[in-house]
Short mmCIF file of C-alpha atoms and ligand atoms in Angstrom, two decimals:
data_model
loop_
_atom_site.label_atom_id
_atom_site.label_comp_id
_atom_site.label_asym_id
_atom_site.label_seq_id
_atom_site.Cartn_x
_atom_site.Cartn_y
_atom_site.Cartn_z
CA UNK A 249 83.43 -56.21 -12.86
CA UNK A 250 85.66 -53.17 -12.58
CA UNK A 251 84.23 -49.74 -11.93
CA UNK A 252 84.00 -47.32 -14.85
CA UNK A 253 85.22 -43.78 -14.90
CA UNK A 254 83.30 -40.54 -15.08
CA UNK A 255 84.36 -37.45 -16.98
CA UNK A 256 82.58 -34.27 -15.97
CA UNK A 257 82.88 -32.32 -19.17
CA UNK A 258 82.21 -28.70 -19.99
CA UNK A 259 80.52 -28.64 -23.41
CA UNK A 260 81.05 -24.92 -23.90
CA UNK A 261 78.36 -22.38 -24.74
CA UNK A 262 76.84 -24.11 -27.78
CA UNK A 263 79.10 -23.78 -30.80
CA UNK A 264 81.00 -27.08 -31.18
CA UNK A 265 84.02 -25.11 -32.33
CA UNK A 266 84.36 -23.98 -28.73
CA UNK A 267 84.58 -27.47 -27.31
CA UNK A 268 88.04 -28.16 -25.90
CA UNK A 269 90.34 -30.74 -27.50
CA UNK A 270 90.32 -32.76 -24.29
CA UNK A 271 86.53 -32.75 -24.16
CA UNK A 272 86.39 -34.04 -27.71
CA UNK A 273 88.87 -36.79 -26.90
CA UNK A 274 86.93 -38.14 -23.94
CA UNK A 275 83.59 -37.72 -25.72
CA UNK A 276 84.80 -39.84 -28.62
CA UNK A 277 85.51 -42.71 -26.22
CA UNK A 278 82.32 -42.45 -24.16
CA UNK A 279 80.06 -45.44 -23.66
CA UNK A 280 77.34 -43.42 -21.98
CA UNK A 281 76.72 -39.69 -22.44
CA UNK A 282 74.44 -37.91 -19.98
CA UNK A 283 73.71 -34.42 -21.19
CA UNK A 284 71.91 -31.21 -20.29
CA UNK A 285 69.61 -29.04 -22.30
CA UNK A 286 72.22 -26.34 -22.92
CA UNK A 287 74.63 -28.64 -24.75
CA UNK A 288 74.75 -27.73 -28.45
CA UNK A 289 73.66 -30.21 -31.15
CA UNK A 290 77.06 -29.85 -32.79
CA UNK A 291 78.69 -31.13 -29.60
CA UNK A 292 76.20 -33.98 -29.15
CA UNK A 293 76.89 -35.06 -32.72
CA UNK A 294 80.50 -35.80 -31.79
CA UNK A 295 79.68 -38.67 -29.47
CA UNK A 296 80.23 -42.16 -30.81
CA UNK A 297 77.24 -43.73 -32.53
CA UNK A 298 77.52 -46.73 -30.26
CA UNK A 299 77.27 -44.63 -27.09
CA UNK A 300 74.06 -44.53 -25.11
CA UNK A 301 72.83 -41.00 -25.00
CA UNK A 302 70.69 -39.87 -22.06
CA UNK A 303 68.95 -36.49 -22.03
CA UNK A 304 68.41 -35.20 -18.50
CA UNK A 305 67.64 -31.62 -19.49
CA UNK A 306 64.27 -30.03 -19.61
CA UNK A 307 62.74 -29.43 -22.97
CA UNK A 308 59.40 -28.03 -24.10
CA UNK A 309 57.28 -28.65 -21.01
CA UNK A 310 58.93 -31.88 -19.95
CA UNK A 311 60.47 -31.58 -16.53
CA UNK A 312 64.18 -32.05 -16.13
CA UNK A 313 65.43 -35.06 -14.24
CA UNK A 314 65.96 -33.98 -10.61
CA UNK A 315 69.59 -33.46 -9.62
CA UNK A 316 69.68 -36.36 -7.13
CA UNK A 317 68.38 -38.72 -9.82
CA UNK A 318 71.04 -37.51 -12.24
CA UNK A 319 73.69 -38.24 -9.63
CA UNK A 320 72.21 -41.69 -8.99
CA UNK A 321 72.21 -42.37 -12.74
CA UNK A 322 75.86 -41.38 -13.17
CA UNK A 323 76.86 -43.52 -10.19
CA UNK A 324 74.88 -46.52 -11.44
CA UNK A 325 76.36 -46.38 -14.93
CA UNK A 326 79.90 -46.09 -13.56
CA UNK A 327 79.39 -48.92 -11.05
CA UNK A 328 78.20 -51.05 -13.99
CA UNK A 329 81.67 -50.59 -15.41
CA UNK A 330 80.98 -48.06 -18.13
CA UNK A 331 82.88 -44.94 -19.19
CA UNK A 332 80.49 -42.11 -18.56
CA UNK A 333 80.72 -38.60 -19.94
CA UNK A 334 78.57 -36.14 -18.08
CA UNK A 335 78.20 -33.22 -20.50
CA UNK A 336 77.24 -29.84 -19.13
CA UNK A 337 76.73 -26.50 -20.82
CA UNK A 338 79.58 -24.03 -20.44
CA UNK A 339 81.93 -24.94 -17.60
CA UNK A 340 80.88 -27.77 -15.28
CA UNK A 341 81.82 -25.94 -12.09
CA UNK A 342 80.20 -22.61 -12.85
CA UNK A 343 76.56 -22.85 -11.78
CA UNK A 344 76.58 -26.30 -13.25
CA UNK A 345 76.14 -28.30 -10.05
CA UNK A 346 79.28 -30.16 -11.03
CA UNK A 347 80.49 -30.09 -7.43
CA UNK A 348 77.45 -32.00 -6.26
CA UNK A 349 78.11 -34.70 -8.82
CA UNK A 350 81.73 -34.96 -7.70
CA UNK A 351 80.54 -35.44 -4.12
CA UNK A 352 78.33 -38.31 -5.25
CA UNK A 353 81.26 -39.91 -7.11
CA UNK A 354 83.56 -39.54 -4.11
CA UNK A 355 80.96 -41.15 -1.87
CA UNK A 356 81.06 -44.25 -4.08
CA UNK A 357 84.80 -44.28 -4.71
CA UNK A 358 84.29 -43.78 -8.46
CA UNK A 359 87.29 -42.39 -10.36
CA UNK A 360 86.57 -39.18 -12.20
CA UNK A 361 88.11 -36.34 -14.17
CA UNK A 362 86.85 -32.81 -14.71
CA UNK A 363 87.28 -31.21 -18.12
CA UNK A 364 86.87 -27.42 -17.93
CA UNK A 365 84.70 -25.72 -20.52
CA UNK A 366 84.36 -22.32 -22.12
CA UNK A 367 81.76 -20.56 -20.01
CA UNK A 368 78.83 -18.70 -21.50
CA UNK A 369 79.40 -15.98 -18.90
CA UNK A 370 82.38 -14.77 -20.90
CA UNK A 371 81.87 -16.32 -24.36
CA UNK A 372 78.32 -15.10 -25.01
CA UNK A 373 79.17 -11.41 -24.35
CA UNK A 374 82.38 -11.92 -26.32
CA UNK A 375 80.45 -13.11 -29.38
CA UNK A 376 78.30 -10.01 -29.10
CA UNK A 377 81.44 -7.84 -29.11
CA UNK A 378 81.55 -7.23 -25.37
CA UNK A 379 84.83 -7.81 -23.53
CA UNK A 380 83.95 -8.47 -19.90
CA UNK A 381 86.91 -6.35 -18.79
CA UNK A 382 88.43 -3.43 -20.65
CA UNK A 383 91.14 -0.96 -19.69
CA UNK A 384 89.61 2.13 -18.18
CA UNK A 385 86.10 0.67 -18.18
CA UNK A 386 86.12 -2.37 -15.92
CA UNK A 387 88.83 -3.98 -13.88
CA UNK A 388 86.83 -6.80 -12.38
CA UNK A 389 84.16 -9.26 -13.37
CA UNK A 390 81.52 -10.67 -11.05
CA UNK A 391 79.43 -13.59 -12.15
CA UNK A 392 76.26 -14.11 -10.21
CA UNK A 393 73.18 -16.19 -10.63
CA UNK A 394 69.90 -14.36 -10.66
CA UNK A 395 68.26 -17.50 -9.36
CA UNK A 396 69.38 -19.50 -6.39
CA UNK A 397 67.73 -22.55 -4.86
CA UNK A 398 65.94 -20.17 -2.52
CA UNK A 399 64.87 -17.69 -5.18
CA UNK A 400 66.38 -14.36 -6.23
CA UNK A 401 69.53 -12.59 -5.09
CA UNK A 402 69.53 -11.48 -1.44
CA UNK A 403 69.30 -7.73 -0.80
CA UNK A 404 72.67 -7.59 0.95
CA UNK A 405 74.27 -9.21 -2.09
CA UNK A 406 72.96 -6.37 -4.27
CA UNK A 407 74.52 -3.95 -1.75
CA UNK A 408 77.85 -5.70 -2.24
CA UNK A 409 77.55 -5.80 -6.04
CA UNK A 410 76.78 -2.10 -6.14
CA UNK A 411 80.05 -1.33 -4.39
CA UNK A 412 82.26 -3.37 -6.71
CA UNK A 413 82.38 -1.06 -9.69
CA UNK A 414 83.15 -3.93 -12.07
CA UNK A 415 81.26 -5.74 -14.80
CA UNK A 416 78.30 -7.71 -13.48
CA UNK A 417 77.25 -10.84 -15.32
CA UNK A 418 74.00 -12.52 -14.37
CA UNK A 419 73.34 -16.08 -15.40
CA UNK A 420 69.81 -17.48 -15.34
CA UNK A 421 68.64 -13.89 -15.39
CA UNK A 422 66.45 -13.59 -18.50
CA UNK A 423 63.30 -13.63 -16.40
CA UNK A 424 64.71 -11.41 -13.64
CA UNK A 425 65.44 -8.27 -15.71
CA UNK A 426 62.98 -6.06 -13.81
CA UNK A 427 64.43 -7.07 -10.48
CA UNK A 428 68.05 -6.65 -11.58
CA UNK A 429 67.39 -3.15 -12.95
CA UNK A 430 65.36 -1.87 -10.03
CA UNK A 431 67.66 -3.33 -7.38
CA UNK A 432 70.78 -1.82 -8.95
CA UNK A 433 69.21 1.59 -9.57
CA UNK A 434 67.87 1.71 -6.01
CA UNK A 435 71.49 1.32 -4.91
CA UNK A 436 72.75 4.29 -6.84
CA UNK A 437 73.50 2.86 -10.30
CA UNK A 438 72.76 5.56 -12.88
CA UNK A 439 69.83 4.88 -15.18
CA UNK A 440 72.15 5.34 -18.16
CA UNK A 441 74.53 2.54 -17.04
CA UNK A 442 75.03 0.34 -20.12
CA UNK A 443 73.41 -3.09 -20.05
CA UNK A 444 73.24 -5.98 -22.48
CA UNK A 445 71.63 -9.37 -22.91
CA UNK A 446 72.95 -12.11 -25.16
CA UNK A 447 70.52 -14.89 -25.94
CA UNK A 448 71.83 -18.28 -27.13
CA UNK A 449 75.28 -16.85 -27.49
CA UNK A 450 77.82 -18.44 -29.92
CA UNK A 451 75.07 -20.26 -31.82
CA UNK A 452 73.31 -19.41 -35.07
CA UNK A 453 70.35 -18.25 -32.97
CA UNK A 454 72.40 -15.68 -31.08
CA UNK A 455 70.56 -12.40 -30.46
CA UNK A 456 71.97 -9.48 -28.56
CA UNK A 457 70.23 -6.53 -27.00
CA UNK A 458 72.03 -3.43 -25.73
CA UNK A 459 70.46 -0.70 -23.63
CA UNK A 460 70.71 0.89 -20.22
CA UNK A 461 69.48 0.05 -16.74
CA UNK A 462 66.76 2.63 -17.25
CA UNK A 463 65.30 1.31 -20.50
CA UNK A 464 66.19 -2.34 -20.43
CA UNK A 465 63.00 -3.73 -18.96
CA UNK A 466 60.92 -2.25 -21.77
CA UNK A 467 63.48 -3.12 -24.42
CA UNK A 468 63.77 -6.71 -23.24
CA UNK A 469 60.03 -7.09 -23.31
CA UNK A 470 59.79 -5.66 -26.87
CA UNK A 471 62.67 -7.89 -27.90
CA UNK A 472 60.99 -10.94 -26.41
CA UNK A 473 64.09 -11.93 -24.49
CA UNK A 474 64.07 -15.59 -23.55
CA UNK A 475 66.44 -17.93 -21.70
CA UNK A 476 69.16 -18.99 -22.02
CA UNK A 477 70.65 -15.52 -21.91
CA UNK A 478 73.59 -13.85 -20.26
CA UNK A 479 72.70 -10.48 -18.75
CA UNK A 480 75.51 -8.00 -18.36
CA UNK A 481 75.64 -4.64 -16.59
CA UNK A 482 78.55 -2.23 -16.90
CA UNK A 483 80.33 0.27 -19.12
CA UNK A 484 81.78 -2.50 -21.35
CA UNK A 485 78.29 -3.22 -22.71
CA UNK A 486 78.57 -0.01 -24.72
CA UNK A 487 81.44 -1.53 -26.76
CA UNK A 488 79.09 -4.04 -28.41
CA UNK A 489 78.43 -1.98 -31.53
CA UNK A 490 82.10 -1.09 -31.96
CA UNK A 491 83.44 -4.63 -31.50
CA UNK A 492 80.72 -6.39 -33.44
CA UNK A 493 83.12 -8.82 -35.11
CA UNK A 494 80.59 -11.59 -35.45
CA UNK A 495 78.39 -9.40 -37.66
CA UNK A 496 81.02 -9.61 -40.39
CA UNK A 497 80.69 -13.40 -40.72
CA UNK A 498 78.31 -14.18 -43.58
CA UNK A 499 76.97 -17.49 -42.18
CA UNK A 500 76.70 -16.45 -38.50
CA UNK A 501 72.96 -17.09 -38.47
CA UNK A 502 73.08 -20.49 -40.19
CA UNK A 503 72.92 -23.77 -38.37
CA UNK A 504 74.07 -26.30 -40.92
CA UNK A 505 73.82 -30.08 -40.89
CA UNK A 506 76.60 -31.86 -42.79
CA UNK A 507 75.44 -35.34 -43.75
CA UNK A 508 78.45 -36.82 -45.56
CA UNK A 509 80.51 -39.63 -43.99
CA UNK A 510 82.48 -38.73 -40.86
CA UNK A 511 85.90 -39.14 -42.49
CA UNK A 512 84.91 -36.69 -45.24
CA UNK A 513 83.54 -33.91 -43.04
CA UNK A 514 86.69 -32.04 -42.09
CA UNK A 515 87.28 -29.64 -44.96
CA UNK A 516 83.62 -28.80 -45.51
CA UNK A 517 83.04 -28.15 -41.80
CA UNK A 518 86.10 -25.96 -41.64
CA UNK A 519 84.96 -23.88 -44.61
CA UNK A 520 81.56 -23.40 -42.98
CA UNK A 521 83.00 -22.52 -39.58
CA UNK A 522 85.37 -19.99 -41.16
CA UNK A 523 82.27 -18.23 -42.46
CA UNK A 524 80.68 -18.27 -39.01
CA UNK A 525 78.18 -21.11 -39.39
CA UNK A 526 77.16 -23.33 -36.50
CA UNK A 527 78.12 -26.72 -37.91
CA UNK A 528 76.54 -29.97 -36.84
CA UNK A 529 78.56 -32.86 -38.21
CA UNK A 530 75.79 -35.39 -38.61
CA UNK A 531 77.00 -38.17 -40.86
CA UNK A 532 73.98 -40.04 -42.20
CA UNK A 533 75.96 -42.64 -44.13
CA UNK A 534 79.27 -44.47 -43.83
CA UNK A 535 81.31 -46.24 -46.49
CA UNK A 536 81.94 -49.90 -45.75
CA UNK A 537 84.83 -51.33 -47.80
CA UNK A 538 84.16 -54.62 -49.57
CA UNK A 539 86.75 -57.34 -49.89
CA UNK A 540 86.43 -57.41 -53.65
CA UNK A 541 89.24 -59.13 -55.53
CA UNK A 542 90.59 -56.62 -58.01
CA UNK A 543 90.58 -57.74 -61.65
CA UNK A 544 93.65 -57.42 -63.91
CA UNK A 545 94.29 -53.72 -64.38
CA UNK A 546 95.98 -53.63 -67.77
CA UNK A 547 93.10 -54.94 -69.86
CA UNK A 548 90.96 -51.78 -70.23
CA UNK A 549 91.77 -48.52 -71.97
CA UNK A 550 90.31 -46.40 -69.17
CA UNK A 551 90.03 -46.76 -65.42
CA UNK A 552 87.32 -44.59 -63.89
CA UNK A 553 86.90 -43.39 -60.31
CA UNK A 554 83.76 -41.65 -59.07
CA UNK A 555 84.71 -40.71 -55.49
CA UNK A 556 87.67 -40.14 -53.22
CA UNK A 557 86.40 -43.06 -51.14
CA UNK A 558 86.60 -45.26 -54.23
CA UNK A 559 90.21 -44.20 -54.75
CA UNK A 560 91.07 -44.99 -51.13
CA UNK A 561 89.38 -48.39 -51.27
CA UNK A 562 91.15 -49.20 -54.54
CA UNK A 563 94.58 -48.56 -53.05
CA UNK A 564 93.67 -50.43 -49.87
CA UNK A 565 92.69 -53.49 -51.93
CA UNK A 566 95.78 -53.23 -54.09
CA UNK A 567 97.98 -53.26 -51.00
CA UNK A 568 95.95 -56.02 -49.30
CA UNK A 569 96.40 -58.23 -52.37
CA UNK A 570 100.13 -57.59 -52.42
CA UNK A 571 99.90 -55.85 -55.82
CA UNK A 572 101.03 -52.45 -56.91
CA UNK A 573 100.13 -49.51 -59.04
CA UNK A 574 102.50 -50.34 -61.91
CA UNK A 575 99.89 -52.88 -63.03
CA UNK A 576 97.88 -49.98 -64.42
CA UNK A 577 100.43 -49.82 -67.22
CA UNK A 578 99.25 -47.58 -70.00
CA UNK A 579 95.59 -47.42 -68.92
CA UNK A 580 94.25 -43.89 -68.82
CA UNK A 581 92.67 -42.59 -65.62
CA UNK A 582 89.38 -40.71 -65.33
CA UNK A 583 88.04 -38.92 -62.25
CA UNK A 584 84.50 -37.58 -61.84
CA UNK A 585 85.61 -34.32 -60.20
CA UNK A 586 88.31 -32.40 -58.35
CA UNK A 587 88.06 -34.22 -54.99
CA UNK A 588 88.45 -37.61 -56.67
CA UNK A 589 91.28 -36.19 -58.78
CA UNK A 590 93.01 -34.86 -55.66
CA UNK A 591 92.81 -38.29 -54.00
CA UNK A 592 94.44 -39.81 -57.11
CA UNK A 593 97.17 -37.16 -57.28
CA UNK A 594 97.99 -37.71 -53.60
CA UNK A 595 98.84 -41.26 -54.59
CA UNK A 596 100.90 -40.33 -57.60
CA UNK A 597 98.29 -40.74 -60.33
CA UNK A 598 97.46 -37.75 -62.49
CA UNK A 599 93.99 -38.14 -64.03
CA UNK A 600 93.83 -37.90 -67.83
CA UNK A 601 90.20 -36.87 -67.78
CA UNK A 602 87.94 -34.82 -65.53
CA UNK A 603 84.62 -33.84 -67.15
CA UNK A 604 83.67 -30.16 -67.28
CA UNK A 605 80.55 -30.93 -65.22
CA UNK A 606 81.42 -33.13 -62.27
CA UNK A 607 78.83 -35.87 -62.45
CA UNK A 608 78.26 -39.38 -63.70
CA UNK A 609 76.38 -38.37 -66.85
CA UNK A 610 79.17 -36.09 -68.06
CA UNK A 611 81.91 -38.52 -67.08
CA UNK A 612 80.08 -41.21 -69.06
CA UNK A 613 79.64 -38.94 -72.06
CA UNK A 614 83.33 -37.94 -72.08
CA UNK A 615 84.46 -41.55 -71.81
CA UNK A 616 82.18 -42.47 -74.70
CA UNK A 617 83.68 -39.66 -76.77
CA UNK A 618 87.26 -40.80 -76.10
CA UNK A 619 86.47 -44.40 -77.04
CA UNK A 620 87.91 -47.63 -75.72
CA UNK A 621 86.88 -49.95 -72.89
CA UNK A 622 86.33 -48.77 -69.32
CA UNK A 623 86.86 -50.32 -65.90
CA UNK A 624 84.92 -48.53 -63.15
CA UNK A 625 85.73 -48.68 -59.46
CA UNK A 626 82.85 -47.41 -57.39
CA UNK A 627 80.17 -48.01 -54.76
CA UNK A 628 78.05 -51.14 -54.83
CA UNK A 629 74.94 -49.00 -54.84
CA UNK A 630 76.38 -46.14 -56.89
CA UNK A 631 73.91 -43.99 -58.81
CA UNK A 632 72.91 -45.49 -62.16
CA UNK A 633 73.53 -42.40 -64.34
CA UNK A 634 77.12 -43.23 -65.22
CA UNK A 635 76.54 -46.84 -66.20
CA UNK A 636 73.31 -45.95 -68.03
CA UNK A 637 75.16 -43.34 -70.06
CA UNK A 638 77.93 -45.77 -70.97
CA UNK A 639 75.44 -48.45 -71.86
CA UNK A 640 73.36 -46.03 -73.89
CA UNK A 641 76.39 -45.08 -75.94
CA UNK A 642 77.53 -48.64 -76.44
CA UNK A 643 80.73 -48.35 -74.41
CA UNK A 644 82.29 -51.65 -73.38
CA UNK A 645 82.69 -51.41 -69.61
CA UNK A 646 83.15 -53.43 -66.44
CA UNK A 647 82.11 -52.27 -62.99
CA UNK A 648 83.83 -53.32 -59.77
CA UNK A 649 82.14 -52.39 -56.48
CA UNK A 650 84.72 -51.52 -53.82
CA UNK A 651 82.45 -50.31 -51.01
CA UNK A 652 78.86 -50.03 -50.04
CA UNK A 653 77.19 -47.16 -48.29
CA UNK A 654 75.46 -47.88 -45.03
CA UNK A 655 72.81 -45.69 -43.45
CA UNK A 656 73.57 -44.62 -39.88
CA UNK A 657 70.99 -44.39 -37.13
CA UNK A 658 70.68 -40.96 -35.49
CA UNK A 659 71.63 -40.79 -31.80
CA UNK A 660 69.42 -37.73 -31.36
CA UNK A 661 67.29 -35.41 -33.49
CA UNK A 662 68.85 -32.01 -34.16
CA UNK A 663 66.59 -28.99 -33.80
CA UNK A 664 66.36 -25.57 -35.41
CA UNK A 665 68.41 -26.49 -38.47
CA UNK A 666 68.60 -23.86 -41.25
CA UNK A 667 70.17 -25.94 -43.98
CA UNK A 668 71.20 -29.50 -44.72
CA UNK A 669 74.13 -30.18 -47.03
CA UNK A 670 74.08 -33.18 -49.34
CA UNK A 671 77.11 -34.35 -51.28
CA UNK A 672 75.58 -37.44 -52.88
CA UNK A 673 72.24 -39.09 -53.48
CA UNK A 674 73.12 -41.60 -50.75
CA UNK A 675 73.48 -38.82 -48.16
CA UNK A 676 69.91 -37.75 -49.00
CA UNK A 677 68.64 -41.29 -48.47
CA UNK A 678 70.62 -41.57 -45.24
CA UNK A 679 69.26 -38.26 -43.97
CA UNK A 680 65.64 -39.21 -44.66
CA UNK A 681 66.13 -42.40 -42.66
CA UNK A 682 68.06 -40.77 -39.80
CA UNK A 683 65.82 -37.72 -39.43
CA UNK A 684 62.42 -38.65 -40.88
CA UNK A 685 60.65 -35.77 -39.15
CA UNK A 686 63.18 -33.00 -39.73
CA UNK A 687 61.98 -30.34 -42.14
CA UNK A 688 65.10 -28.79 -43.64
CA UNK A 689 64.29 -25.19 -44.60
CA UNK A 690 67.01 -25.42 -47.24
CA UNK A 691 68.41 -28.53 -48.94
CA UNK A 692 71.78 -27.75 -50.56
CA UNK A 693 72.78 -30.36 -53.13
CA UNK A 694 76.16 -30.76 -54.76
CA UNK A 695 74.76 -31.77 -58.15
CA UNK A 696 71.65 -32.53 -60.15
CA UNK A 697 71.62 -36.23 -59.33
CA UNK A 698 71.70 -35.45 -55.62
CA UNK A 699 68.97 -32.86 -56.12
CA UNK A 700 66.84 -35.33 -58.03
CA UNK A 701 67.04 -37.74 -55.11
CA UNK A 702 66.13 -34.91 -52.71
CA UNK A 703 63.09 -34.14 -54.83
CA UNK A 704 62.09 -37.78 -55.05
CA UNK A 705 62.20 -38.07 -51.26
CA UNK A 706 60.06 -34.98 -50.76
CA UNK A 707 62.61 -32.42 -49.59
CA UNK A 708 61.65 -28.78 -49.99
CA UNK A 709 63.53 -25.72 -51.14
CA UNK A 710 66.19 -27.66 -53.00
CA UNK A 711 69.18 -25.75 -54.37
CA UNK A 712 71.98 -27.08 -56.55
CA UNK A 713 75.61 -25.94 -56.47
CA UNK A 714 76.78 -24.12 -59.63
CA UNK A 715 79.57 -26.67 -60.02
CA UNK A 716 79.84 -29.89 -58.04
CA UNK A 717 82.47 -28.62 -55.61
CA UNK A 718 82.38 -27.99 -51.87
CA UNK A 719 83.12 -24.31 -52.54
CA UNK A 720 80.00 -23.94 -54.66
CA UNK A 721 77.96 -25.95 -52.21
CA UNK A 722 78.93 -23.43 -49.51
CA UNK A 723 78.17 -20.58 -51.93
CA UNK A 724 74.51 -21.60 -51.93
CA UNK A 725 74.40 -20.69 -48.25
CA UNK A 726 76.29 -17.44 -48.79
CA UNK A 727 73.78 -16.41 -51.44
CA UNK A 728 70.74 -17.56 -49.46
CA UNK A 729 68.63 -14.64 -48.36
CA UNK A 730 70.50 -12.18 -50.54
CA UNK A 731 68.54 -10.26 -53.13
N1 LIG B 821 77.81 -23.80 -16.54
C1 LIG B 821 77.20 -22.87 -17.45
C2 LIG B 821 76.13 -22.05 -16.80
C3 LIG B 821 74.98 -22.87 -16.34
S1 LIG B 821 73.67 -21.90 -15.67
C4 LIG B 821 78.29 -21.99 -18.07
O1 LIG B 821 79.43 -22.01 -17.63
O2 LIG B 821 78.01 -21.33 -19.08
C5 LIG B 821 72.63 -21.68 -17.06
C6 LIG B 821 72.71 -20.26 -17.57
O3 LIG B 821 73.87 -20.10 -18.35
C7 LIG B 821 71.58 -19.83 -18.47
O4 LIG B 821 70.45 -19.48 -17.75
C8 LIG B 821 72.20 -18.65 -19.16
O5 LIG B 821 72.23 -17.54 -18.31
C9 LIG B 821 73.62 -19.12 -19.33
N2 LIG B 821 73.88 -19.69 -20.66
C10 LIG B 821 74.34 -20.91 -20.94
N3 LIG B 821 74.54 -21.05 -22.26
C11 LIG B 821 74.25 -19.87 -22.82
C12 LIG B 821 74.30 -19.35 -24.13
N4 LIG B 821 74.68 -20.11 -25.17
N5 LIG B 821 73.95 -18.07 -24.34
C13 LIG B 821 73.55 -17.30 -23.32
N6 LIG B 821 73.49 -17.72 -22.05
C14 LIG B 821 73.84 -18.98 -21.79
#
């Protein structure tokens, strides 16, 4: 058996938007992912569902796996021939013990690659509006750990730091505030030297505290400062209130789970990220195309589509059967809403009907009003409202299932989620199966049928988009918490 390869990957400071392109590439091909506690849920969610996912970080009382055991684990997996991604918070070589893991790989002749990451030492202050260097204020940056294997920072190192006159960044320092302040002041730092702490920087849980060396110990205690936090000392800390760019993003404090299928996440995630949300792409369902033989297409008066996936599957079948779109002849085309309509337009079909309210009931009612027979292309387990409405109004229709939705197992359980976004009843069912224990503080549903399913499955605080569009779904979050 050939030896696998190991990628030592920097996962960045938390926000998956700050993961590098290269990191994403190697993560998507991983067979085994070994990750630390500081890796964000949004990053973890990008690993392939088939990958084995091993948590070696400490969490809520459980002890972390000792470093030597982590190294042994990486080596074992690689020697077994697997592609291993070792995911570390921030950058792997900055207080990440990445070097020790490389030594272990070298000792066993295992091929490896290092993928640099965005370090929290710079990114966390940055997201609190603090540039680590600034003309006239700081010309150098010194990153130190407040904890070493032996304990705190040695006295002579404080002497050296005091002479540098640059920005000091302390990692692993949330519990060493008193020591940092007293050591620096005893070496001549003025009590009014600006100081800042940024807790869980770049994530929806980011909190920043600004003060001075003289008052920081009390302030940090009132604030309840907890790790992970970056502690920063230097004149640049005073810029935080002036450069508070993140404060302008309306969804900066929202961690949002997007449950729709992976190939449909892009636009919604982008809209959310543009508004500052921490997005976890957590597809709970996938569409599995069926090899249905398409019926003749020129028999019915109307052809109805209820999802962009349905449109895609229809064209895939048409091509697979060696047929083409001219067979539609004079049949009229109906789409349930704008996304389905856009998928049709992309393929040269302009829908003749989109109901005013984008759901099955209204599509059914409109079709009944127009009259004529209907051929529906949709999911095998599509919601019954459309067909019930047609049946109730005596419309002559045929239904052709083109795909089925499959529930996906969750590779890990996300924590601290503020809102879950549902774009169909099947995403609600998928979510309940994937995350049975997760209490979503806010369930945002694209339409009433989705909301009804959320209610049926016991979700709380259910909100429905004004219209069934992604824009209005996102608006629920924008309005949340506003008077
Ligand atoms: N390799 C990492 C640092 C690992 S040491 C990096 O480059 O970022 C762990 C320390 O990093 C924590 O104690 C904390 O000081 C800091 N840290 C990591 N992620 C952080 C975040 N999102 N916000 C604030 N501090 C963070």
